């Protein structure tokens, strides 16, 4: 493997030494990635009749917020509590938060007859609005796991707001592009299913 070239968010020489154990799998090289990750929902609405519904009863899904490590198209690797690097040879095809929104929207469409509107489709005020903050969508080196974690808020007509944290962990994953990409797809669909169950009831 090539030399390790991490991006250090914070930490010390000790943290850097520990990160070198992952030599070659992480970096910030300027070369184009060999693989792009596109998250695909495991369930999808079949082609057929259009869904006709009152937009006032729609479920509106906003783009989740996220910290700067998830605003990039690189796949973050948590080396320790204070250090983040990025996986080499792979990148997101689109921002992780937007890809999560798309998987969640399609999952909800398969589980409900209600109109599901994604942020940016058109101006709509539904009876349920989903907002959130994406906390993790990447690789955790100490546990050799892929982790997806998000805080979601459900805003109901009338002003009631409910908040809940959702998480999926896929353990035993090597810090390589192909297994991490596959595990991310599994974890994101798991979390989207959890959120859909919470919303639909």
mmCIF file of C-alpha atoms in Angstrom:
data_model
loop_
_atom_site.group_PDB
_atom_site.id
_atom_site.type_symbol
_atom_site.label_atom_id
_atom_site.label_comp_id
_atom_site.label_asym_id
_atom_site.label_seq_id
_atom_site.Cartn_x
_atom_site.Cartn_y
_atom_site.Cartn_z
ATOM 1 C CA UNK A 1 0.000 0.000 0.000
ATOM 2 C CA UNK A 2 1.074 3.610 -0.494
ATOM 3 C CA UNK A 3 2.216 5.923 2.281
ATOM 4 C CA UNK A 4 -0.332 7.144 4.789
ATOM 5 C CA UNK A 5 -1.224 10.810 4.338
ATOM 6 C CA UNK A 6 -4.002 11.635 6.803
ATOM 7 C CA UNK A 7 -5.826 14.855 7.314
ATOM 8 C CA UNK A 8 -5.495 15.621 11.003
ATOM 9 C CA UNK A 9 -8.444 17.429 12.510
ATOM 10 C CA UNK A 10 -6.958 17.511 15.997
ATOM 11 C CA UNK A 11 -4.692 15.435 18.170
ATOM 12 C CA UNK A 12 -1.077 14.855 19.134
ATOM 13 C CA UNK A 13 1.987 12.937 18.023
ATOM 14 C CA UNK A 14 0.637 9.923 19.890
ATOM 15 C CA UNK A 15 -2.603 10.062 17.892
ATOM 16 C CA UNK A 16 -0.618 10.319 14.670
ATOM 17 C CA UNK A 17 1.496 7.311 15.588
ATOM 18 C CA UNK A 18 -1.625 5.276 16.241
ATOM 19 C CA UNK A 19 -3.107 6.306 12.922
ATOM 20 C CA UNK A 20 -0.043 5.006 11.094
ATOM 21 C CA UNK A 21 -1.219 1.500 11.914
ATOM 22 C CA UNK A 22 -3.730 2.027 9.107
ATOM 23 C CA UNK A 23 -0.921 2.862 6.658
ATOM 24 C CA UNK A 24 -1.879 3.039 3.019
ATOM 25 C CA UNK A 25 -5.632 2.710 3.477
ATOM 26 C CA UNK A 26 -6.163 6.375 4.318
ATOM 27 C CA UNK A 27 -5.056 9.634 2.799
ATOM 28 C CA UNK A 28 -5.846 12.836 0.975
ATOM 29 C CA UNK A 29 -4.055 12.255 -2.321
ATOM 30 C CA UNK A 30 -4.971 14.374 -5.292
ATOM 31 C CA UNK A 31 -5.617 11.438 -7.628
ATOM 32 C CA UNK A 32 -9.151 10.705 -8.753
ATOM 33 C CA UNK A 33 -10.850 7.959 -6.718
ATOM 34 C CA UNK A 34 -11.138 4.514 -8.250
ATOM 35 C CA UNK A 35 -14.655 4.007 -6.906
ATOM 36 C CA UNK A 36 -17.669 6.270 -6.272
ATOM 37 C CA UNK A 37 -20.289 5.360 -3.676
ATOM 38 C CA UNK A 38 -23.929 5.782 -4.608
ATOM 39 C CA UNK A 39 -26.409 4.673 -1.964
ATOM 40 C CA UNK A 40 -29.339 2.667 -3.318
ATOM 41 C CA UNK A 41 -32.508 1.852 -1.336
ATOM 42 C CA UNK A 42 -33.116 -1.863 -0.834
ATOM 43 C CA UNK A 43 -36.834 -1.320 -1.460
ATOM 44 C CA UNK A 44 -38.284 0.861 -4.177
ATOM 45 C CA UNK A 45 -41.719 1.879 -5.390
ATOM 46 C CA UNK A 46 -42.759 -0.039 -8.485
ATOM 47 C CA UNK A 47 -43.597 1.812 -11.679
ATOM 48 C CA UNK A 48 -47.327 2.280 -12.086
ATOM 49 C CA UNK A 49 -50.148 4.634 -11.147
ATOM 50 C CA UNK A 50 -49.186 8.046 -9.807
ATOM 51 C CA UNK A 51 -49.735 8.828 -6.140
ATOM 52 C CA UNK A 52 -52.358 11.541 -5.771
ATOM 53 C CA UNK A 53 -52.610 13.150 -2.364
ATOM 54 C CA UNK A 54 -53.228 16.454 -0.641
ATOM 55 C CA UNK A 55 -49.864 18.157 -0.107
ATOM 56 C CA UNK A 56 -51.076 19.213 3.339
ATOM 57 C CA UNK A 57 -50.861 15.546 4.381
ATOM 58 C CA UNK A 58 -47.454 15.020 2.842
ATOM 59 C CA UNK A 59 -44.288 13.893 4.576
ATOM 60 C CA UNK A 60 -41.641 16.508 3.838
ATOM 61 C CA UNK A 61 -38.002 15.423 4.259
ATOM 62 C CA UNK A 62 -35.394 18.139 4.608
ATOM 63 C CA UNK A 63 -31.672 17.672 3.971
ATOM 64 C CA UNK A 64 -30.064 16.639 7.266
ATOM 65 C CA UNK A 65 -27.432 18.970 8.634
ATOM 66 C CA UNK A 66 -23.950 17.562 9.207
ATOM 67 C CA UNK A 67 -20.527 18.573 10.463
ATOM 68 C CA UNK A 68 -17.709 19.493 8.090
ATOM 69 C CA UNK A 69 -16.248 15.982 7.923
ATOM 70 C CA UNK A 70 -19.464 14.886 6.194
ATOM 71 C CA UNK A 71 -19.742 17.921 3.937
ATOM 72 C CA UNK A 72 -16.914 16.565 1.770
ATOM 73 C CA UNK A 73 -17.154 13.863 -0.868
ATOM 74 C CA UNK A 74 -14.408 11.863 0.866
ATOM 75 C CA UNK A 75 -15.375 8.959 3.150
ATOM 76 C CA UNK A 76 -14.332 9.817 6.715
ATOM 77 C CA UNK A 77 -12.396 7.415 8.927
ATOM 78 C CA UNK A 78 -12.502 7.936 12.684
ATOM 79 C CA UNK A 79 -8.961 7.060 13.797
ATOM 80 C CA UNK A 80 -9.665 7.984 17.433
ATOM 81 C CA UNK A 81 -11.754 10.480 19.385
ATOM 82 C CA UNK A 82 -9.648 13.399 18.156
ATOM 83 C CA UNK A 83 -8.460 12.361 14.693
ATOM 84 C CA UNK A 84 -10.173 11.935 11.323
ATOM 85 C CA UNK A 85 -8.592 10.741 8.075
ATOM 86 C CA UNK A 86 -10.186 9.809 4.755
ATOM 87 C CA UNK A 87 -10.367 6.494 2.930
ATOM 88 C CA UNK A 88 -8.290 6.322 -0.248
ATOM 89 C CA UNK A 89 -9.538 5.244 -3.683
ATOM 90 C CA UNK A 90 -13.194 5.958 -2.918
ATOM 91 C CA UNK A 91 -15.490 8.983 -2.717
ATOM 92 C CA UNK A 92 -19.178 9.800 -2.476
ATOM 93 C CA UNK A 93 -20.927 10.511 -5.756
ATOM 94 C CA UNK A 94 -23.026 13.076 -3.859
ATOM 95 C CA UNK A 95 -23.010 14.558 -0.359
ATOM 96 C CA UNK A 96 -23.790 11.880 2.273
ATOM 97 C CA UNK A 97 -26.650 13.873 3.814
ATOM 98 C CA UNK A 98 -28.420 14.203 0.457
ATOM 99 C CA UNK A 99 -27.933 10.517 -0.340
ATOM 100 C CA UNK A 100 -29.379 9.573 3.044
ATOM 101 C CA UNK A 101 -32.395 11.796 2.369
ATOM 102 C CA UNK A 102 -32.994 10.026 -0.945
ATOM 103 C CA UNK A 103 -32.837 6.533 0.593
ATOM 104 C CA UNK A 104 -35.151 7.597 3.435
ATOM 105 C CA UNK A 105 -37.658 9.140 1.020
ATOM 106 C CA UNK A 106 -37.843 6.007 -1.114
ATOM 107 C CA UNK A 107 -38.143 3.804 1.973
ATOM 108 C CA UNK A 108 -41.072 5.895 3.221
ATOM 109 C CA UNK A 109 -42.747 5.746 -0.192
ATOM 110 C CA UNK A 110 -42.760 1.957 -0.031
ATOM 111 C CA UNK A 111 -44.297 1.921 3.456
ATOM 112 C CA UNK A 112 -47.023 4.541 3.210
ATOM 113 C CA UNK A 113 -49.629 5.796 0.764
ATOM 114 C CA UNK A 114 -48.838 9.386 1.734
ATOM 115 C CA UNK A 115 -47.080 11.784 -0.588
ATOM 116 C CA UNK A 116 -43.365 12.003 0.262
ATOM 117 C CA UNK A 117 -41.676 15.254 -0.735
ATOM 118 C CA UNK A 118 -37.917 15.824 -0.692
ATOM 119 C CA UNK A 119 -36.469 19.205 0.160
ATOM 120 C CA UNK A 120 -36.120 21.228 -3.027
ATOM 121 C CA UNK A 121 -38.843 19.424 -4.999
ATOM 122 C CA UNK A 122 -41.307 22.232 -4.427
ATOM 123 C CA UNK A 123 -42.560 24.435 -1.618
ATOM 124 C CA UNK A 124 -44.840 22.274 0.493
ATOM 125 C CA UNK A 125 -46.074 22.337 4.054
ATOM 126 C CA UNK A 126 -46.939 18.788 5.040
ATOM 127 C CA UNK A 127 -48.535 17.358 8.137
ATOM 128 C CA UNK A 128 -45.175 15.757 8.975
ATOM 129 C CA UNK A 129 -41.778 17.330 8.421
ATOM 130 C CA UNK A 130 -38.532 15.454 9.067
ATOM 131 C CA UNK A 131 -35.320 17.282 9.868
ATOM 132 C CA UNK A 132 -32.120 15.934 11.349
ATOM 133 C CA UNK A 133 -28.387 16.066 11.891
ATOM 134 C CA UNK A 134 -26.147 13.383 10.410
ATOM 135 C CA UNK A 135 -23.576 12.515 13.069
ATOM 136 C CA UNK A 136 -21.650 9.682 11.437
ATOM 137 C CA UNK A 137 -21.540 7.981 8.062
ATOM 138 C CA UNK A 138 -18.168 6.378 7.603
ATOM 139 C CA UNK A 139 -15.566 3.998 8.983
ATOM 140 C CA UNK A 140 -14.538 3.607 12.624
ATOM 141 C CA UNK A 141 -10.958 2.309 12.722
ATOM 142 C CA UNK A 142 -10.719 1.254 16.409
ATOM 143 C CA UNK A 143 -13.707 -1.095 16.047
ATOM 144 C CA UNK A 144 -13.205 -1.894 12.335
ATOM 145 C CA UNK A 145 -16.834 -1.023 11.749
ATOM 146 C CA UNK A 146 -18.949 1.081 9.454
ATOM 147 C CA UNK A 147 -21.179 3.394 11.473
ATOM 148 C CA UNK A 148 -24.222 5.430 10.443
ATOM 149 C CA UNK A 149 -25.764 7.629 13.133
ATOM 150 C CA UNK A 150 -28.338 10.390 12.847
ATOM 151 C CA UNK A 151 -30.511 12.502 15.137
ATOM 152 C CA UNK A 152 -33.964 12.971 13.611
ATOM 153 C CA UNK A 153 -36.737 15.401 14.521
ATOM 154 C CA UNK A 154 -40.347 14.801 13.544
ATOM 155 C CA UNK A 155 -42.422 17.985 13.343
ATOM 156 C CA UNK A 156 -46.164 17.334 13.351
ATOM 157 C CA UNK A 157 -48.950 19.673 12.339
ATOM 158 C CA UNK A 158 -49.936 21.621 15.432
ATOM 159 C CA UNK A 159 -46.404 22.123 16.702
ATOM 160 C CA UNK A 160 -45.478 18.828 18.376
ATOM 161 C CA UNK A 161 -41.801 17.901 17.893
ATOM 162 C CA UNK A 162 -40.322 14.481 18.653
ATOM 163 C CA UNK A 163 -36.605 13.717 18.526
ATOM 164 C CA UNK A 164 -34.808 10.380 18.388
ATOM 165 C CA UNK A 165 -31.332 9.044 17.589
ATOM 166 C CA UNK A 166 -30.892 6.174 15.136
ATOM 167 C CA UNK A 167 -27.804 4.077 14.522
ATOM 168 C CA UNK A 168 -26.588 1.065 12.582
ATOM 169 C CA UNK A 169 -23.167 -0.576 12.957
ATOM 170 C CA UNK A 170 -21.693 -3.140 10.567
ATOM 171 C CA UNK A 171 -18.663 -4.757 12.277
ATOM 172 C CA UNK A 172 -15.718 -6.706 10.912
ATOM 173 C CA UNK A 173 -15.056 -4.487 7.882
ATOM 174 C CA UNK A 174 -11.618 -3.932 6.357
ATOM 175 C CA UNK A 175 -10.564 -0.332 5.706
ATOM 176 C CA UNK A 176 -10.802 -0.803 1.940
ATOM 177 C CA UNK A 177 -13.056 0.803 -0.627
ATOM 178 C CA UNK A 178 -15.211 -2.169 -1.695
ATOM 179 C CA UNK A 179 -16.150 -3.614 1.727
ATOM 180 C CA UNK A 180 -16.686 -0.156 3.226
ATOM 181 C CA UNK A 181 -18.956 0.880 0.329
ATOM 182 C CA UNK A 182 -21.067 -2.280 0.671
ATOM 183 C CA UNK A 183 -21.339 -1.891 4.441
ATOM 184 C CA UNK A 184 -22.363 1.762 4.105
ATOM 185 C CA UNK A 185 -25.242 0.717 1.854
ATOM 186 C CA UNK A 186 -26.360 -1.856 4.408
ATOM 187 C CA UNK A 187 -26.116 0.539 7.345
ATOM 188 C CA UNK A 188 -27.885 3.440 5.624
ATOM 189 C CA UNK A 189 -30.810 1.231 4.591
ATOM 190 C CA UNK A 190 -30.988 -0.138 8.140
ATOM 191 C CA UNK A 191 -31.217 3.374 9.605
ATOM 192 C CA UNK A 192 -33.711 4.512 6.945
ATOM 193 C CA UNK A 193 -35.892 1.527 7.850
ATOM 194 C CA UNK A 194 -35.728 2.431 11.534
ATOM 195 C CA UNK A 195 -36.730 6.022 10.806
ATOM 196 C CA UNK A 196 -39.587 4.925 8.524
ATOM 197 C CA UNK A 197 -40.951 2.602 11.213
ATOM 198 C CA UNK A 198 -40.821 5.483 13.698
ATOM 199 C CA UNK A 199 -42.662 7.826 11.329
ATOM 200 C CA UNK A 200 -45.279 5.401 10.072
ATOM 201 C CA UNK A 201 -45.902 3.878 13.499
#
